[in-house]
């Protein structure tokens, strides 16, 4: 299992809609997340900085392949078409990233 995290900005005027959308996430999206070996997926909001922080645990063996599988899914593409205009990617993200991936610098199981 690999813990993974990412961050992105969100447009302040879109926060209420983003919260509503995620309070009633489509069942097809939840199923696709699970099918791509992602568990314990959470998204947190930090205001007033308007940052979204995503965390999940990856239980597969090839994250790139699972990420490509997710990206190819038509329902996921529809979901992203709604979510992406609400978001503001960080200028410092790597090429090919929308959400900026984060490095784990500490973990404690206890």
PDB file of C-alpha atoms in Angstrom:
ATOM      1  CA  UNK A   1       0.000   0.000   0.000  1.00  0.00           C
ATOM      2  CA  UNK A   2       1.234   3.482  -0.910  1.00  0.00           C
ATOM      3  CA  UNK A   3      -0.135   6.659   0.674  1.00  0.00           C
ATOM      4  CA  UNK A   4      -0.504   9.464  -1.870  1.00  0.00           C
ATOM      5  CA  UNK A   5      -1.486  13.123  -1.573  1.00  0.00           C
ATOM      6  CA  UNK A   6      -2.101  16.062  -3.865  1.00  0.00           C
ATOM      7  CA  UNK A   7      -3.090  19.735  -3.696  1.00  0.00           C
ATOM      8  CA  UNK A   8      -4.896  22.218  -5.936  1.00  0.00           C
ATOM      9  CA  UNK A   9      -6.552  25.590  -5.592  1.00  0.00           C
ATOM     10  CA  UNK A  10     -10.286  26.154  -5.821  1.00  0.00           C
ATOM     11  CA  UNK A  11     -12.083  29.267  -7.016  1.00  0.00           C
ATOM     12  CA  UNK A  12     -13.722  30.839  -3.960  1.00  0.00           C
ATOM     13  CA  UNK A  13     -17.073  31.346  -5.663  1.00  0.00           C
ATOM     14  CA  UNK A  14     -17.150  27.643  -6.616  1.00  0.00           C
ATOM     15  CA  UNK A  15     -16.702  26.244  -3.089  1.00  0.00           C
ATOM     16  CA  UNK A  16     -20.438  25.813  -2.333  1.00  0.00           C
ATOM     17  CA  UNK A  17     -21.033  23.972  -5.629  1.00  0.00           C
ATOM     18  CA  UNK A  18     -17.911  21.828  -5.142  1.00  0.00           C
ATOM     19  CA  UNK A  19     -19.089  20.819  -1.676  1.00  0.00           C
ATOM     20  CA  UNK A  20     -22.593  19.985  -2.952  1.00  0.00           C
ATOM     21  CA  UNK A  21     -21.205  17.924  -5.822  1.00  0.00           C
ATOM     22  CA  UNK A  22     -18.953  15.894  -3.544  1.00  0.00           C
ATOM     23  CA  UNK A  23     -21.642  15.429  -0.890  1.00  0.00           C
ATOM     24  CA  UNK A  24     -23.521  13.390  -3.504  1.00  0.00           C
ATOM     25  CA  UNK A  25     -20.714  11.844  -5.568  1.00  0.00           C
ATOM     26  CA  UNK A  26     -22.003   9.734  -8.443  1.00  0.00           C
ATOM     27  CA  UNK A  27     -21.948   6.009  -7.747  1.00  0.00           C
ATOM     28  CA  UNK A  28     -20.065   5.391 -11.025  1.00  0.00           C
ATOM     29  CA  UNK A  29     -17.241   7.640  -9.821  1.00  0.00           C
ATOM     30  CA  UNK A  30     -16.991   5.848  -6.494  1.00  0.00           C
ATOM     31  CA  UNK A  31     -16.948   2.482  -8.275  1.00  0.00           C
ATOM     32  CA  UNK A  32     -14.200   3.640 -10.659  1.00  0.00           C
ATOM     33  CA  UNK A  33     -12.056   4.887  -7.780  1.00  0.00           C
ATOM     34  CA  UNK A  34     -12.324   1.459  -6.154  1.00  0.00           C
ATOM     35  CA  UNK A  35     -11.706  -0.347  -9.468  1.00  0.00           C
ATOM     36  CA  UNK A  36      -8.450   1.609  -9.784  1.00  0.00           C
ATOM     37  CA  UNK A  37      -7.174   0.249  -6.454  1.00  0.00           C
ATOM     38  CA  UNK A  38      -7.688   3.501  -4.534  1.00  0.00           C
ATOM     39  CA  UNK A  39      -9.013   3.285  -0.978  1.00  0.00           C
ATOM     40  CA  UNK A  40      -9.551   5.705   1.899  1.00  0.00           C
ATOM     41  CA  UNK A  41      -9.808   8.661  -0.489  1.00  0.00           C
ATOM     42  CA  UNK A  42     -10.522  12.009   1.170  1.00  0.00           C
ATOM     43  CA  UNK A  43     -10.520  15.616  -0.017  1.00  0.00           C
ATOM     44  CA  UNK A  44     -10.098  18.437   2.491  1.00  0.00           C
ATOM     45  CA  UNK A  45     -10.706  22.175   2.005  1.00  0.00           C
ATOM     46  CA  UNK A  46      -8.568  24.904   3.555  1.00  0.00           C
ATOM     47  CA  UNK A  47     -10.081  28.376   3.637  1.00  0.00           C
ATOM     48  CA  UNK A  48      -9.304  31.249   3.296  1.00  0.00           C
ATOM     49  CA  UNK A  49      -6.363  29.996   1.205  1.00  0.00           C
ATOM     50  CA  UNK A  50      -8.870  28.058  -0.942  1.00  0.00           C
ATOM     51  CA  UNK A  51      -6.795  24.909  -1.258  1.00  0.00           C
ATOM     52  CA  UNK A  52      -8.037  21.367  -1.732  1.00  0.00           C
ATOM     53  CA  UNK A  53      -5.909  18.575  -0.280  1.00  0.00           C
ATOM     54  CA  UNK A  54      -6.543  15.038  -1.508  1.00  0.00           C
ATOM     55  CA  UNK A  55      -5.305  11.874   0.185  1.00  0.00           C
ATOM     56  CA  UNK A  56      -5.720   8.199  -0.680  1.00  0.00           C
ATOM     57  CA  UNK A  57      -4.116   4.824  -0.216  1.00  0.00           C
ATOM     58  CA  UNK A  58      -3.115   3.014  -3.397  1.00  0.00           C
ATOM     59  CA  UNK A  59      -3.357  -0.782  -3.159  1.00  0.00           C
ATOM     60  CA  UNK A  60      -2.410  -1.718  -6.730  1.00  0.00           C
ATOM     61  CA  UNK A  61       0.888  -2.508  -8.402  1.00  0.00           C
ATOM     62  CA  UNK A  62       0.905  -0.036 -11.328  1.00  0.00           C
ATOM     63  CA  UNK A  63      -0.417   3.412 -10.449  1.00  0.00           C
ATOM     64  CA  UNK A  64       0.264   4.824 -13.926  1.00  0.00           C
ATOM     65  CA  UNK A  65      -1.874   2.093 -15.511  1.00  0.00           C
ATOM     66  CA  UNK A  66      -4.668   2.557 -12.986  1.00  0.00           C
ATOM     67  CA  UNK A  67      -4.568   6.336 -13.450  1.00  0.00           C
ATOM     68  CA  UNK A  68      -4.805   5.857 -17.234  1.00  0.00           C
ATOM     69  CA  UNK A  69      -7.739   3.479 -16.743  1.00  0.00           C
ATOM     70  CA  UNK A  70      -9.510   6.113 -14.659  1.00  0.00           C
ATOM     71  CA  UNK A  71      -8.756   8.881 -17.165  1.00  0.00           C
ATOM     72  CA  UNK A  72     -10.155   6.784 -20.035  1.00  0.00           C
ATOM     73  CA  UNK A  73     -13.484   6.197 -18.280  1.00  0.00           C
ATOM     74  CA  UNK A  74     -16.271   8.288 -19.920  1.00  0.00           C
ATOM     75  CA  UNK A  75     -18.146   8.896 -16.649  1.00  0.00           C
ATOM     76  CA  UNK A  76     -14.928  10.054 -14.969  1.00  0.00           C
ATOM     77  CA  UNK A  77     -14.312  12.415 -17.884  1.00  0.00           C
ATOM     78  CA  UNK A  78     -17.830  13.815 -17.415  1.00  0.00           C
ATOM     79  CA  UNK A  79     -17.162  14.291 -13.679  1.00  0.00           C
ATOM     80  CA  UNK A  80     -13.855  16.028 -14.385  1.00  0.00           C
ATOM     81  CA  UNK A  81     -15.557  18.307 -16.931  1.00  0.00           C
ATOM     82  CA  UNK A  82     -17.677  19.596 -14.051  1.00  0.00           C
ATOM     83  CA  UNK A  83     -14.925  19.743 -11.406  1.00  0.00           C
ATOM     84  CA  UNK A  84     -11.987  21.107 -13.373  1.00  0.00           C
ATOM     85  CA  UNK A  85     -13.457  24.572 -14.110  1.00  0.00           C
ATOM     86  CA  UNK A  86     -13.945  24.982 -10.344  1.00  0.00           C
ATOM     87  CA  UNK A  87     -10.267  24.342  -9.647  1.00  0.00           C
ATOM     88  CA  UNK A  88      -7.133  26.468  -9.946  1.00  0.00           C
ATOM     89  CA  UNK A  89      -4.004  24.355 -10.508  1.00  0.00           C
ATOM     90  CA  UNK A  90      -0.823  25.503  -8.823  1.00  0.00           C
ATOM     91  CA  UNK A  91       1.648  27.278 -11.095  1.00  0.00           C
ATOM     92  CA  UNK A  92       4.394  25.093  -9.626  1.00  0.00           C
ATOM     93  CA  UNK A  93       2.843  21.739 -10.570  1.00  0.00           C
ATOM     94  CA  UNK A  94       4.866  19.376 -12.752  1.00  0.00           C
ATOM     95  CA  UNK A  95       4.201  18.975 -16.466  1.00  0.00           C
ATOM     96  CA  UNK A  96       1.211  16.710 -16.985  1.00  0.00           C
ATOM     97  CA  UNK A  97      -0.238  17.303 -13.507  1.00  0.00           C
ATOM     98  CA  UNK A  98      -3.558  18.991 -12.784  1.00  0.00           C
ATOM     99  CA  UNK A  99      -3.471  18.416  -9.033  1.00  0.00           C
ATOM    100  CA  UNK A 100       0.112  18.824  -7.768  1.00  0.00           C
ATOM    101  CA  UNK A 101       1.375  15.610  -6.192  1.00  0.00           C
ATOM    102  CA  UNK A 102       2.945  15.899  -2.741  1.00  0.00           C
ATOM    103  CA  UNK A 103       5.886  14.188  -1.064  1.00  0.00           C
ATOM    104  CA  UNK A 104       5.238  12.345   2.188  1.00  0.00           C
ATOM    105  CA  UNK A 105       7.681  13.633   4.787  1.00  0.00           C
ATOM    106  CA  UNK A 106       6.204  12.018   7.917  1.00  0.00           C
ATOM    107  CA  UNK A 107       3.893   9.152   8.826  1.00  0.00           C
ATOM    108  CA  UNK A 108       3.052   7.470  12.115  1.00  0.00           C
ATOM    109  CA  UNK A 109       0.928   4.358  12.628  1.00  0.00           C
ATOM    110  CA  UNK A 110       0.096   4.118  16.264  1.00  0.00           C
TER     111      UNK A 110
END
